[in-house]
């Protein structure tokens, strides 16, 4: 599929899933804007995009800060003249539970990035996506609907559950404007966020528990995102990428 002439905005684009999404879109001819906090890593991803397509436009921003969120869409449209696809990928993961003293702090921190920023970016992007009949893809998680016997991920899971419901509501509300909204729900993916999740040898653990005996790679998620960005009859849906893990719990 070709995305020549399309402008794609990817948050959390400095590493992992977001980086692969950016590179995959660039390979298919899209103009890509990537957002993150680490400028050095963003420029590395931009260079990867240039090797397969066009150099990505880098936006250094902290999605926990309202003032940063407000200029992301504005800068993208100023630089690229339009917006066709918004990929809300940025997220933080903190271990916390009912029995830890930092629960409310974790709830607040994760809410800002994993849910509030998504809602705010969606609202800011809608006028531009209406013009292009574009679409939004939210990166959720199977933890939105399953505990995976990991109570320490309570704050993260609650926000992802909220994100999935926001996906459905926004899909319904934005359909008359010609805007589609969908979610991708990965299970464990081989990224730094998984390695830092506080689980001993996470890749080995989830590979053994998975019916397919493998763990997803960032490119697995990117491929589904590119499919959804072009799936004209799909909205309000969520696609699970977990090697069958969810059905085994």
PDB file of N, CA and C in Angstrom, residues 64 74 246:
ATOM      1  N   UNK A  64       3.267  15.113  28.856  1.00  0.00           N
ATOM      2  CA  UNK A  64       2.677  15.351  30.176  1.00  0.00           C
ATOM      3  C   UNK A  64       2.436  16.834  30.416  1.00  0.00           C
ATOM      4  N   UNK A  74      -0.004  21.798  15.584  1.00  0.00           N
ATOM      5  CA  UNK A  74       0.258  23.079  14.911  1.00  0.00           C
ATOM      6  C   UNK A  74       1.573  23.025  14.137  1.00  0.00           C
ATOM      7  N   UNK A 246      -3.729 -13.603  25.274  1.00  0.00           N
ATOM      8  CA  UNK A 246      -4.966 -13.260  25.980  1.00  0.00           C
ATOM      9  C   UNK A 246      -5.905 -14.456  26.115  1.00  0.00           C
TER      10      UNK A 246
END
